[in-house]
PDB file of C-alpha atoms in Angstrom:
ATOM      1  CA  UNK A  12      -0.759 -16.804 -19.172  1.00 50.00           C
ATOM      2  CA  UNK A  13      -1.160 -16.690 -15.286  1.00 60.00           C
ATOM      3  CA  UNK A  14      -1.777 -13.083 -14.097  1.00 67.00           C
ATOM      4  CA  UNK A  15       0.965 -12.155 -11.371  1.00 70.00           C
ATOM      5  CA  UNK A  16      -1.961 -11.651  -8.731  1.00 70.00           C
ATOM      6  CA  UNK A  17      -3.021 -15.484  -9.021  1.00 72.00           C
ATOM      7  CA  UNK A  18       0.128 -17.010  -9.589  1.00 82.00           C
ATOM      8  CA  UNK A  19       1.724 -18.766  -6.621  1.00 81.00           C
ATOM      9  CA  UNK A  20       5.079 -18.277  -7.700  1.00 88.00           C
ATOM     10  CA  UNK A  21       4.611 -14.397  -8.204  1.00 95.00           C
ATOM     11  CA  UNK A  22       7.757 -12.921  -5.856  1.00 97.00           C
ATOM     12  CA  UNK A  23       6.073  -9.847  -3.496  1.00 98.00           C
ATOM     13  CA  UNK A  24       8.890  -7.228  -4.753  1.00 98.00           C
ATOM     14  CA  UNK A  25      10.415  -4.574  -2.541  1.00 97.00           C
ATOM     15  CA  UNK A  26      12.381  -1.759  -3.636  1.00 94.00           C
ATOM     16  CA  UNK A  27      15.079  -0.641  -1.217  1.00 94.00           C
ATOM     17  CA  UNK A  28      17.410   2.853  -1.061  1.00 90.00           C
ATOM     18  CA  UNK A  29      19.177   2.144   2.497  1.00 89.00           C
ATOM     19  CA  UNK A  30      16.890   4.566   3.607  1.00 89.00           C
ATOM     20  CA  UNK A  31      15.250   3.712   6.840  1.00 90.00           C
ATOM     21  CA  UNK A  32      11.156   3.501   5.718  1.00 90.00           C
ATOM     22  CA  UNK A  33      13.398   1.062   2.839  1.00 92.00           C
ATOM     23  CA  UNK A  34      14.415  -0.678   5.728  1.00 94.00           C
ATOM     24  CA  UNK A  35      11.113  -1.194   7.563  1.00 95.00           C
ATOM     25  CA  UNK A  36       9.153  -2.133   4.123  1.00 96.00           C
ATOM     26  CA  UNK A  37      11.717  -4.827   4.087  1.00 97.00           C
ATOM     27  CA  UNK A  38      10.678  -6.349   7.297  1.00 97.00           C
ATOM     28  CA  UNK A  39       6.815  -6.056   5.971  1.00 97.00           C
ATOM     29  CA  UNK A  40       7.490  -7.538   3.195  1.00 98.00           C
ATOM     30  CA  UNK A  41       9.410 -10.712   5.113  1.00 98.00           C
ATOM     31  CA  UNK A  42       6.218 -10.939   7.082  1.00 97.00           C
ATOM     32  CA  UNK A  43       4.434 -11.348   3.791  1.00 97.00           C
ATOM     33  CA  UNK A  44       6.332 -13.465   2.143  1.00 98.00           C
ATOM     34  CA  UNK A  45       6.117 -15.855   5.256  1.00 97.00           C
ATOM     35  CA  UNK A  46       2.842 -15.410   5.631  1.00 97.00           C
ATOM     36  CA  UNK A  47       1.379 -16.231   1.986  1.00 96.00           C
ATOM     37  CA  UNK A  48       4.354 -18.092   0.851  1.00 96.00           C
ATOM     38  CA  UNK A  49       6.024 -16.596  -1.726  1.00 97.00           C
ATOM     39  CA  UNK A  50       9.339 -15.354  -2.871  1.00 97.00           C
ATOM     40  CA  UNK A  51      10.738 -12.139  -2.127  1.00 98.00           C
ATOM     41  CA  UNK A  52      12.912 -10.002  -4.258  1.00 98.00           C
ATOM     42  CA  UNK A  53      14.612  -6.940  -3.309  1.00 97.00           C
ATOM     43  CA  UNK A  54      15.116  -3.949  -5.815  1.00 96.00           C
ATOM     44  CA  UNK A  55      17.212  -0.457  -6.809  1.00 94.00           C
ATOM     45  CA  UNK A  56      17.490   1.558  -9.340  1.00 90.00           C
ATOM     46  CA  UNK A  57      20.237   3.506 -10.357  1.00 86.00           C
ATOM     47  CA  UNK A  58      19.016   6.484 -12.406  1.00 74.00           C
ATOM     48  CA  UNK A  59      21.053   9.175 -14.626  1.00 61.00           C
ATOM     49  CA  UNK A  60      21.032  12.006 -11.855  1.00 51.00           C
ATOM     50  CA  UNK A  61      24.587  12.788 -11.550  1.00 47.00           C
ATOM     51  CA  UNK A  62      24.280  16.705 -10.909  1.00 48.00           C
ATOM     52  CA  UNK A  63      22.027  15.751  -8.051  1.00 50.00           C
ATOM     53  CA  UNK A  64      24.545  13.303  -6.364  1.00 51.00           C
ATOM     54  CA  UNK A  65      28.063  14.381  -7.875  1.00 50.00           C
ATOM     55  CA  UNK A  66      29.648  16.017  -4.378  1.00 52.00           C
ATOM     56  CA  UNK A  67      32.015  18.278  -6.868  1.00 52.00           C
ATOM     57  CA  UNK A  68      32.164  19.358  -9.643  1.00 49.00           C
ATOM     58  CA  UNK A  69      35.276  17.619 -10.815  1.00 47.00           C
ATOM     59  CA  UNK A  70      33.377  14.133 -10.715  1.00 51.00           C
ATOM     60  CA  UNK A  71      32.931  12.726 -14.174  1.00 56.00           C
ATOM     61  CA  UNK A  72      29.593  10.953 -15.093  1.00 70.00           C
ATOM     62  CA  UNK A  73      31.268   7.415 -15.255  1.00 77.00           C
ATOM     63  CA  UNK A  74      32.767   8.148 -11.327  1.00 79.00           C
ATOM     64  CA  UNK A  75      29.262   9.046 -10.941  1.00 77.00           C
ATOM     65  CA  UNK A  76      27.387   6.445 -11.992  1.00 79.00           C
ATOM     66  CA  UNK A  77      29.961   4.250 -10.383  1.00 84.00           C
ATOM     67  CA  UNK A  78      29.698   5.560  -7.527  1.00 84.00           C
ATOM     68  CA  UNK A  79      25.462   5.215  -7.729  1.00 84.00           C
ATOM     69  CA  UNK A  80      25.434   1.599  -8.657  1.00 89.00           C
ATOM     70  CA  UNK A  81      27.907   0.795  -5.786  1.00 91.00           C
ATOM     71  CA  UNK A  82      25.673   2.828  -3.171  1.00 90.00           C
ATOM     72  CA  UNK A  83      22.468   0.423  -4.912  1.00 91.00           C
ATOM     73  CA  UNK A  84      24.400  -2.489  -4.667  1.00 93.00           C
ATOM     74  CA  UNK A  85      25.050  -2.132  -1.010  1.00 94.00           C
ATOM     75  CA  UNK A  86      21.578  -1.516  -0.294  1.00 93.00           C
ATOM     76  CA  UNK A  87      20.199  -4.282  -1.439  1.00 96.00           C
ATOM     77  CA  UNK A  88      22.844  -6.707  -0.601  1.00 96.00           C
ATOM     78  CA  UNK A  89      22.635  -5.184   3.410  1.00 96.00           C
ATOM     79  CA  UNK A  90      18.432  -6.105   2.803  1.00 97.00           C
ATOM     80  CA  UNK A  91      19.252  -9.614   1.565  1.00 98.00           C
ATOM     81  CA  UNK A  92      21.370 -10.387   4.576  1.00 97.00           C
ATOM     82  CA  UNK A  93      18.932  -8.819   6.902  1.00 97.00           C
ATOM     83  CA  UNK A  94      16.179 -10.708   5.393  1.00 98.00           C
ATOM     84  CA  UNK A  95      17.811 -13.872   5.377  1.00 97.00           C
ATOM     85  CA  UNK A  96      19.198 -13.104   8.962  1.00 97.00           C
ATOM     86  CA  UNK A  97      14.928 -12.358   9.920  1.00 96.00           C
ATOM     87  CA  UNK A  98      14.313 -15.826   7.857  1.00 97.00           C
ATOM     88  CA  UNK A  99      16.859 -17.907   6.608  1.00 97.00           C
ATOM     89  CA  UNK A 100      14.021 -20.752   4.766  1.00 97.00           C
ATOM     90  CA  UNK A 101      12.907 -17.495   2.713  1.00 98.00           C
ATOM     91  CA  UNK A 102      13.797 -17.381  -0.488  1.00 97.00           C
ATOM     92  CA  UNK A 103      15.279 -14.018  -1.604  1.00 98.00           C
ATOM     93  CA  UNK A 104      17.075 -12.196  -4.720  1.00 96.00           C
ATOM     94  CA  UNK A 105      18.417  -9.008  -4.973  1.00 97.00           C
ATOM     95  CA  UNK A 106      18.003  -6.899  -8.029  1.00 95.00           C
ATOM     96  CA  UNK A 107      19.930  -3.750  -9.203  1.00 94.00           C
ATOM     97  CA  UNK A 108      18.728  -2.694 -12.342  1.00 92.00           C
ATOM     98  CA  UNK A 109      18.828   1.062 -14.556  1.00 88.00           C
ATOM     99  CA  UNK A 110      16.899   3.668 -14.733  1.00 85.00           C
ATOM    100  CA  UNK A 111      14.797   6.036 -12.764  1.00 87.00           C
ATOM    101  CA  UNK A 112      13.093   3.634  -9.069  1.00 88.00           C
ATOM    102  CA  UNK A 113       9.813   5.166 -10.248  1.00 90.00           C
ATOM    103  CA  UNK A 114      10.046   3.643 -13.887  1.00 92.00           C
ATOM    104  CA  UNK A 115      12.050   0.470 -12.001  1.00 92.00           C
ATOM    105  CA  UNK A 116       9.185  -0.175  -9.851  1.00 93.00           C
ATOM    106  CA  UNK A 117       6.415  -0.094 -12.507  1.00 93.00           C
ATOM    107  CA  UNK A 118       8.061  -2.610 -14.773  1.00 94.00           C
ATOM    108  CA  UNK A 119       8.692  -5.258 -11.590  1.00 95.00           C
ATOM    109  CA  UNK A 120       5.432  -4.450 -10.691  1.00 94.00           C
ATOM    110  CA  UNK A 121       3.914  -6.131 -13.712  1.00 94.00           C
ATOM    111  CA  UNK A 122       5.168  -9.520 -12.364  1.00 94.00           C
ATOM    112  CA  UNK A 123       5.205  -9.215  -8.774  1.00 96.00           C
ATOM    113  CA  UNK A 124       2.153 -10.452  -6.543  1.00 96.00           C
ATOM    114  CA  UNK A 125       2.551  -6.994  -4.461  1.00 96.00           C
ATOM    115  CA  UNK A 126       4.891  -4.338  -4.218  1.00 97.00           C
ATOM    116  CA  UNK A 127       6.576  -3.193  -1.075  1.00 97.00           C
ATOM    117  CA  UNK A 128       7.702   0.729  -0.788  1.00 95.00           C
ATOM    118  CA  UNK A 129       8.983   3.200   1.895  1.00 93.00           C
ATOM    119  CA  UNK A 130       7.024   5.684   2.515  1.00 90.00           C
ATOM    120  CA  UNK A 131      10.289   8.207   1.421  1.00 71.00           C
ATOM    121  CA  UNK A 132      13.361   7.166   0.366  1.00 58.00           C
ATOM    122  CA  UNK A 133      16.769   9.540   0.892  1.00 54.00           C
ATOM    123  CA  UNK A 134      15.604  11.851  -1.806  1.00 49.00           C
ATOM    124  CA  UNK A 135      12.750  12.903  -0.004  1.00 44.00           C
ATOM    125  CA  UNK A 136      12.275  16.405   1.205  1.00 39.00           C
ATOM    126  CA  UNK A 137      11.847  17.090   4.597  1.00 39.00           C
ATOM    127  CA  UNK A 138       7.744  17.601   4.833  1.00 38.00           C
ATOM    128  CA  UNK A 139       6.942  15.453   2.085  1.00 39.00           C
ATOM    129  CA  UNK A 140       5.312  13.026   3.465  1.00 46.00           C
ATOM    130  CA  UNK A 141       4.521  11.040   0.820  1.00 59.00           C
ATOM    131  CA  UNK A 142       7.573  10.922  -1.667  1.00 68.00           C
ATOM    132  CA  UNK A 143       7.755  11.059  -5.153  1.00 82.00           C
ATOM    133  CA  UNK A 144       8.717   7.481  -5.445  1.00 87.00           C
ATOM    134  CA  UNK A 145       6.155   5.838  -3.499  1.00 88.00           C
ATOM    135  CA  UNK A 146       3.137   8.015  -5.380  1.00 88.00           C
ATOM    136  CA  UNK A 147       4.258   7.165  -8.464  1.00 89.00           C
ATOM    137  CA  UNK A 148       3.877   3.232  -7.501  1.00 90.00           C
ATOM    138  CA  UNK A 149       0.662   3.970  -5.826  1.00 89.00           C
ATOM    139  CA  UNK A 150      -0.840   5.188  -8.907  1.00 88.00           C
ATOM    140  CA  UNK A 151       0.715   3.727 -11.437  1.00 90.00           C
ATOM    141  CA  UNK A 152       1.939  -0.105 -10.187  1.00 92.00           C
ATOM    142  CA  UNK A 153      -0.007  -3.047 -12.251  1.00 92.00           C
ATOM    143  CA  UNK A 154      -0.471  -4.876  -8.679  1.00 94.00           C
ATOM    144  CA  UNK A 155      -1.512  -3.803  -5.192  1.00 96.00           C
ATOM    145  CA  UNK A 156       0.952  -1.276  -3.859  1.00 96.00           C
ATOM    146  CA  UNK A 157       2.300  -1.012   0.406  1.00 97.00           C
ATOM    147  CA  UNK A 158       3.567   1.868   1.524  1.00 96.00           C
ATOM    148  CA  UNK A 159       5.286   1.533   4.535  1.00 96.00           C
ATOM    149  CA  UNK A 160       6.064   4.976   6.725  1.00 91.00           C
ATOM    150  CA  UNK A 161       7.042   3.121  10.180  1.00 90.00           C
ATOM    151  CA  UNK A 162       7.591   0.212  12.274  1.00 92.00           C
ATOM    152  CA  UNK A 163       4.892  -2.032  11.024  1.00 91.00           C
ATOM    153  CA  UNK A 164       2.565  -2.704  14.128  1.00 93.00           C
ATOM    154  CA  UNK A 165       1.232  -6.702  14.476  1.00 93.00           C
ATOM    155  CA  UNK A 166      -1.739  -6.101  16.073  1.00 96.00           C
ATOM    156  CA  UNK A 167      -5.059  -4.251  15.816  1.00 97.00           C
ATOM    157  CA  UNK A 168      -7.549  -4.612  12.757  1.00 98.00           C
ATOM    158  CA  UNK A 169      -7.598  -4.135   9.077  1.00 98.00           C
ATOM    159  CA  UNK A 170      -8.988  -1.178   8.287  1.00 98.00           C
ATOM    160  CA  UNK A 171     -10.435  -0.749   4.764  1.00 97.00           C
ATOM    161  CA  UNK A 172     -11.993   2.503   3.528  1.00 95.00           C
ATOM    162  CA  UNK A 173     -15.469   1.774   1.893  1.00 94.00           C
ATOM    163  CA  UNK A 174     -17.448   3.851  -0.652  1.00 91.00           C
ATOM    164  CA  UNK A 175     -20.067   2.722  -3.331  1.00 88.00           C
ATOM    165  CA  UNK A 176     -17.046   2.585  -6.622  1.00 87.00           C
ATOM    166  CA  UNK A 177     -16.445  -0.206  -8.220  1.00 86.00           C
ATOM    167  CA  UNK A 178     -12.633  -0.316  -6.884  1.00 88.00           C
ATOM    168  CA  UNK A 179     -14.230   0.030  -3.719  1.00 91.00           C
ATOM    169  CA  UNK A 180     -14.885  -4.014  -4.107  1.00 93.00           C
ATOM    170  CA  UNK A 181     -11.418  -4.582  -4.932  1.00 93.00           C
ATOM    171  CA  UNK A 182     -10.066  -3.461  -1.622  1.00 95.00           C
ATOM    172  CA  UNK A 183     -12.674  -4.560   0.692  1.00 96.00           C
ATOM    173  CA  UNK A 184     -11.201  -8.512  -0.997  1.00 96.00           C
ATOM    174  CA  UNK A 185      -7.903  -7.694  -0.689  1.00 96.00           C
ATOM    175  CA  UNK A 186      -8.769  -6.388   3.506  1.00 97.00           C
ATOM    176  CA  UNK A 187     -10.419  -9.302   3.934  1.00 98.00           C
ATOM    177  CA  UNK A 188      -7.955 -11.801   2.342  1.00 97.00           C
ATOM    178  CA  UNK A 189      -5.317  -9.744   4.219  1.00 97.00           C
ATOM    179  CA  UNK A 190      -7.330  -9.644   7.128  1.00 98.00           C
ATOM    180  CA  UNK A 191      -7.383 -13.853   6.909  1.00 97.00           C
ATOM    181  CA  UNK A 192      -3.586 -13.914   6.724  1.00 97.00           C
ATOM    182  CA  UNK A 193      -3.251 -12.154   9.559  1.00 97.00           C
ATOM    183  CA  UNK A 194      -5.589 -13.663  11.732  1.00 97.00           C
ATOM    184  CA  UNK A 195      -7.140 -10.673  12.768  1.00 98.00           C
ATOM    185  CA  UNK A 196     -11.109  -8.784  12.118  1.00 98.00           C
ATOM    186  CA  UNK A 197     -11.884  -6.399   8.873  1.00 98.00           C
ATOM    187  CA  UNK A 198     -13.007  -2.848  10.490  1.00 98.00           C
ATOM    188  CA  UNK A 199     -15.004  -1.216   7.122  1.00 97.00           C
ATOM    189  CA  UNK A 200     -15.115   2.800   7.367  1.00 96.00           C
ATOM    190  CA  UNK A 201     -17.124   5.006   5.354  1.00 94.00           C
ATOM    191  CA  UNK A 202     -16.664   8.883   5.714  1.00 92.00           C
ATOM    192  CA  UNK A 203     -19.870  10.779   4.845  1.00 91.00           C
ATOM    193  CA  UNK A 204     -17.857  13.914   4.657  1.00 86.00           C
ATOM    194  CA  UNK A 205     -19.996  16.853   6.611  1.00 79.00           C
ATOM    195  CA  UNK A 206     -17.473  18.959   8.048  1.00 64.00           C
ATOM    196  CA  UNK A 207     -19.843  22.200   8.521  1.00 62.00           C
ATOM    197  CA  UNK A 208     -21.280  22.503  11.924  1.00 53.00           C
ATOM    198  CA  UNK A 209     -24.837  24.085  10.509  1.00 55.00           C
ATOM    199  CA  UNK A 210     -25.499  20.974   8.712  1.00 53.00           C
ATOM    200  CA  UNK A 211     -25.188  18.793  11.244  1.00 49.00           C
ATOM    201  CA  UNK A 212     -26.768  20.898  14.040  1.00 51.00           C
ATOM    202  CA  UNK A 213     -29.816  22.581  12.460  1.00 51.00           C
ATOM    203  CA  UNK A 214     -31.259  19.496  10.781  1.00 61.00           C
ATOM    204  CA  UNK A 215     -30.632  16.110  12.741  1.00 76.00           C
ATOM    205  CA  UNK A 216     -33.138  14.387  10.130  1.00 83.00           C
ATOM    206  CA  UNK A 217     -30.563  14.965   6.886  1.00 81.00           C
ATOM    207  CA  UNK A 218     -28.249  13.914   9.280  1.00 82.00           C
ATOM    208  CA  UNK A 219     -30.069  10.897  10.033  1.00 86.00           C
ATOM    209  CA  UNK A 220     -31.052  10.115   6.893  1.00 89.00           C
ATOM    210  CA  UNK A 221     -27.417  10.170   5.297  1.00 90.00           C
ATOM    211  CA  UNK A 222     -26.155   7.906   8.170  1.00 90.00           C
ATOM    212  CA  UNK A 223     -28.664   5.177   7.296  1.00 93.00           C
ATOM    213  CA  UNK A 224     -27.340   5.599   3.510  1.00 94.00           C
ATOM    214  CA  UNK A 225     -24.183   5.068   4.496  1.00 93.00           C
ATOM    215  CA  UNK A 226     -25.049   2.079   6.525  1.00 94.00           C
ATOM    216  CA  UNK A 227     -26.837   0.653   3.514  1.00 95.00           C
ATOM    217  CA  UNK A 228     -24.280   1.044   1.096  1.00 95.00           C
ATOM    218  CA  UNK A 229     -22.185  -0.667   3.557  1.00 94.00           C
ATOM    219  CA  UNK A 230     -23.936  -3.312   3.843  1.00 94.00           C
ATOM    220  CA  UNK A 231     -24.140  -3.954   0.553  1.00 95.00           C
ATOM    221  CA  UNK A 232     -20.380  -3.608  -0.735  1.00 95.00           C
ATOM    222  CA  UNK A 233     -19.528  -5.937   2.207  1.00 96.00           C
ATOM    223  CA  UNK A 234     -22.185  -8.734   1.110  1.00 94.00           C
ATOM    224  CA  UNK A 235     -20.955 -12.453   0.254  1.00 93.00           C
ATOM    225  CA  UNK A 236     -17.298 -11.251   2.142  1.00 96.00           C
ATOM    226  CA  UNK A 237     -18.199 -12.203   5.828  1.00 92.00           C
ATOM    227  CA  UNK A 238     -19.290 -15.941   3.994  1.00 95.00           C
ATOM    228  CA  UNK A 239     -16.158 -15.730   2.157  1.00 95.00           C
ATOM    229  CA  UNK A 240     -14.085 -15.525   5.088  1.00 97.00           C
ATOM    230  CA  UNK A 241     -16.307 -17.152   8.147  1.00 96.00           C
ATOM    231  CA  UNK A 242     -13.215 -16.497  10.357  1.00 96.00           C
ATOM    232  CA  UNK A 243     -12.827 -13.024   9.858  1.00 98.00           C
ATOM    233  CA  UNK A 244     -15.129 -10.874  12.156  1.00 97.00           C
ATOM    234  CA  UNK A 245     -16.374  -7.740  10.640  1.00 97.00           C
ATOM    235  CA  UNK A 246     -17.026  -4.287  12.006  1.00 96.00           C
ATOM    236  CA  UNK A 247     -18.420  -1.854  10.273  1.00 96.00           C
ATOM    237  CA  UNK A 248     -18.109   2.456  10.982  1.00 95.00           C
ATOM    238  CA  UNK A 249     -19.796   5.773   9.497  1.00 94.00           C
ATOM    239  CA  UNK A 250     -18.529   9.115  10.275  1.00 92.00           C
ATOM    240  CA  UNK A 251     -19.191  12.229   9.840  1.00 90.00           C
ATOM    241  CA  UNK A 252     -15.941  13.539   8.612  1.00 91.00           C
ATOM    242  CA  UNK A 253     -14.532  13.316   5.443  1.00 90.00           C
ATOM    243  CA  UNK A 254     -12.987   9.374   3.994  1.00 91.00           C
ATOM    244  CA  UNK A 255      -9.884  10.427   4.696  1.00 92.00           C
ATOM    245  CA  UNK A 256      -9.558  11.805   8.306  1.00 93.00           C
ATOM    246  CA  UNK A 257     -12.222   8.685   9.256  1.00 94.00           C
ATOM    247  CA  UNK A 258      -9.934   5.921   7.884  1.00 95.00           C
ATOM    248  CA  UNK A 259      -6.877   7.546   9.165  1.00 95.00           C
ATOM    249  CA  UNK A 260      -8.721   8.215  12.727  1.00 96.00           C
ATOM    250  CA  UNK A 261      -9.272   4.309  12.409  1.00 96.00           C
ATOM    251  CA  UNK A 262      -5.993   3.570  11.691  1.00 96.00           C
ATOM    252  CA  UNK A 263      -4.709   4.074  14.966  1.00 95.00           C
ATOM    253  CA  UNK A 264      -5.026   0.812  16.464  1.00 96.00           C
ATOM    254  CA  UNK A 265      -4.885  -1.126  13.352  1.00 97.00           C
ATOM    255  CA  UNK A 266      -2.069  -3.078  11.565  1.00 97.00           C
ATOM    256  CA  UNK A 267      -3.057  -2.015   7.823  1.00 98.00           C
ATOM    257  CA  UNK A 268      -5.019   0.383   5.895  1.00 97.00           C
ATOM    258  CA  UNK A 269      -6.341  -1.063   2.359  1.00 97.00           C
ATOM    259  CA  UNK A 270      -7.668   1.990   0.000  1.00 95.00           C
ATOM    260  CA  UNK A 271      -8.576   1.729  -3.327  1.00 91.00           C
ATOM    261  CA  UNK A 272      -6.401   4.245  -5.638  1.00 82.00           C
ATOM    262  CA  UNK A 273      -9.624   6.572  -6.662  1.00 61.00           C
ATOM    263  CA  UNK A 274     -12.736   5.906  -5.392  1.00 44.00           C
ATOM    264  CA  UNK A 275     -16.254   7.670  -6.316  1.00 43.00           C
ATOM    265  CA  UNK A 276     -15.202  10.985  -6.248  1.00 44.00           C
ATOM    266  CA  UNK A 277     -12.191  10.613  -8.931  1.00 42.00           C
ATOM    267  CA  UNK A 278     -11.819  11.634 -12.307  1.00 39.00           C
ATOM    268  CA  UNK A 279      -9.619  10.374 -15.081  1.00 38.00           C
ATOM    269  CA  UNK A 280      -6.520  10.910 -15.046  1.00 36.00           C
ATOM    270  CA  UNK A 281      -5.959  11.360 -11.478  1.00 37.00           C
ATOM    271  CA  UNK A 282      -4.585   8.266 -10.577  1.00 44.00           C
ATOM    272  CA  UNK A 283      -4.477   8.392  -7.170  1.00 53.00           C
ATOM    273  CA  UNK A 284      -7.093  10.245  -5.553  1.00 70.00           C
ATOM    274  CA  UNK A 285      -6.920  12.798  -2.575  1.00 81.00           C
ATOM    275  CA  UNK A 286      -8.341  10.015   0.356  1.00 87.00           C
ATOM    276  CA  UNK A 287      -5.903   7.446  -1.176  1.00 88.00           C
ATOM    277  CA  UNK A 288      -3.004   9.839  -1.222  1.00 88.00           C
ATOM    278  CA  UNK A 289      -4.181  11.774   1.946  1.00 90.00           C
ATOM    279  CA  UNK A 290      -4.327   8.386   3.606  1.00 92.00           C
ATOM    280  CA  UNK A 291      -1.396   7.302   2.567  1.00 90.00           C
ATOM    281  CA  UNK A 292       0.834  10.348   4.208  1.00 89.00           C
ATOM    282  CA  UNK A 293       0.152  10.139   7.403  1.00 89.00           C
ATOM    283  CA  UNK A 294      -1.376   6.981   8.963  1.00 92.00           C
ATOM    284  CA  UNK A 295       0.440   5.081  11.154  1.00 92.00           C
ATOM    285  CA  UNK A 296       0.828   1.732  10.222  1.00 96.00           C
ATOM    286  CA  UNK A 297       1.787   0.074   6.495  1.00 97.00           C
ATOM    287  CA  UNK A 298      -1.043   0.815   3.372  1.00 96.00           C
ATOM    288  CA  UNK A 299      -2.418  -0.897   0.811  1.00 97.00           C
ATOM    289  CA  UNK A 300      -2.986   0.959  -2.154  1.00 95.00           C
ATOM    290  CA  UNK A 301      -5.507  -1.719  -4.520  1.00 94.00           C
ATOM    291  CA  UNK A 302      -6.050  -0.946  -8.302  1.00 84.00           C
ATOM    292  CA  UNK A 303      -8.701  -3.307 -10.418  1.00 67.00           C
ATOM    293  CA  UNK A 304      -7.712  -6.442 -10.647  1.00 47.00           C
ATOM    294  CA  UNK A 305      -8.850 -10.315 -11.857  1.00 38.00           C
ATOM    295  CA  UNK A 306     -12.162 -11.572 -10.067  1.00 40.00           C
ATOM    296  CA  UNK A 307      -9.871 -14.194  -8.089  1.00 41.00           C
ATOM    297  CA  UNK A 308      -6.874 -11.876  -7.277  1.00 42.00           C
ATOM    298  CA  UNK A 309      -7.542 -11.754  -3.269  1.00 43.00           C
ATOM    299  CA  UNK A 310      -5.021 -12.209  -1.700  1.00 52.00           C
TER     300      UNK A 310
END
């Protein structure tokens, strides 16, 4: 059976809310779609929260529900129009289906190529940067996962945060394949993580010595890529701060962020892991969230 991730037919799936990060995954996702040449399908939910959305008491569950699958059905029809208004040779389906979006999403996302989320949807909490929603496909979708907070920018780099795990190797493929599509370099960042001042000040040989580490390991987690992809110029960073604040300091002039859900510092069980999740939150362009996946799955 051909895996989703290697399958050319394999629809890049968004889900949709008529929120506005919905919205603006929805035009990421066109670009996608366009740009690897695949099918897109659009996707709610409609869950069994009535107490949350019932505006009085007096509202019976049916009128509820009703009322909820009318609301997802006008979502996704207003993304299929925009999408097809954005580009009409697309193809696109829309998709309402049951249950909760978080329990939605995993299930499409064990046949979609990728899967395309807003940052927060309208149940988000003002603060929460990262909503319930969009972790729960981070860590739990079977395919590469883009989170989408803002107006996705079209220039500026790739950015893919580097360490020495082994899902470290998935994302630096999927920046580089991404990085191919887009026509655009691969900048590779690796946060040391010294954040205390008498570290770095009182000893300038540790320093010096865990810079050229870092370098190495580099070097080595991006070999056979640059060979892969002749096209694709690389750039490679170390910094002193921790992975997070470096890849999201390096995010600011690029068009995507690829992370790997946990990297070396994980454990199991913790799906997605505080640089993944930190990253996530707050940088300002769309990110790829990568989980393990077949030897060829690259794009």
């Amino acid at each position: 059976m051909t895996h989703p991730l290697t399958d050319p037919q394999a629809p890049i799936v968004v889900g949709v809310d008529g929120s506005e990060c919905s919205q603006m995954a929805v035009d990421w996702a066109v670009g996608a779609c366009l740009r690897e040449k695949r099918p897109l399908r659009v996707l709610s939910a409609v869950g069994t929260v009535p107490y949350a959305y019932a505006p009085t008491a007096m509202m019976t569950a049916d009128v509820v529900m009703g009322a909820m699958q009318a609301d997802a059905r006008r979502a996704v029809d207003a993304a299929v129009n925009h999408v097809r208004d954005l580009a009409p040779d697309l193809h696109v389906d829309g998709r309402v289906v049951g249950g909760t979006p978080q329990l939605a999403l995993r299930h499409a996302s064990g046949e979609a190529h990728k899967l395309v989320v807003g940052r927060r949807g309208l149940g988000g909490v003002r603060g929460l940067l990262l909503g319930s929603v969009s972790a729960d496909a981070a860590a739990h979708a079977e395919c590469p996962v883009v989170i989408v907070g803002g107006p996705p920018p079209t220039v500026g780099p790739v950015v893919v945060g580097v360490d020495a795990s082994p899902i470290s190797v998935t994302a630096i493929a999927h920046a580089f394949a991404q990085a191919d599509l887009l026509q655009t370099s691969v900048l590779a960042v690796h946060g040391i993580g010294i954040t205390n001042a008498p570290l770095r000040g009182q000893d300038d040989t540790v320093v010096t010595n865990l810079r050229t580490e870092a370098e190495e390991m580099l070097g080595e987690m991006l070999a056979g890529f640059p060979e892969d992809y002749p096209d694709v110029k690389i750039e490679r960073r170390v910094g002193m701060g921790s992975p997070a604040a470096e890849i999201v300091d390096a995010a600011a002039t690029a068009q995507l962020v690829v992370v790997g859900t946990r990297g070396r510092g994980g454990f199991r069980g913790l799906l997605l892991g505080s640089t993944s999740r930190a990253v996530a939150q707050v940088a300002p362009c769309p990110v790829m969230v990568t989980h393990t996946a077949p030897a060829q799955a690259t794009t």
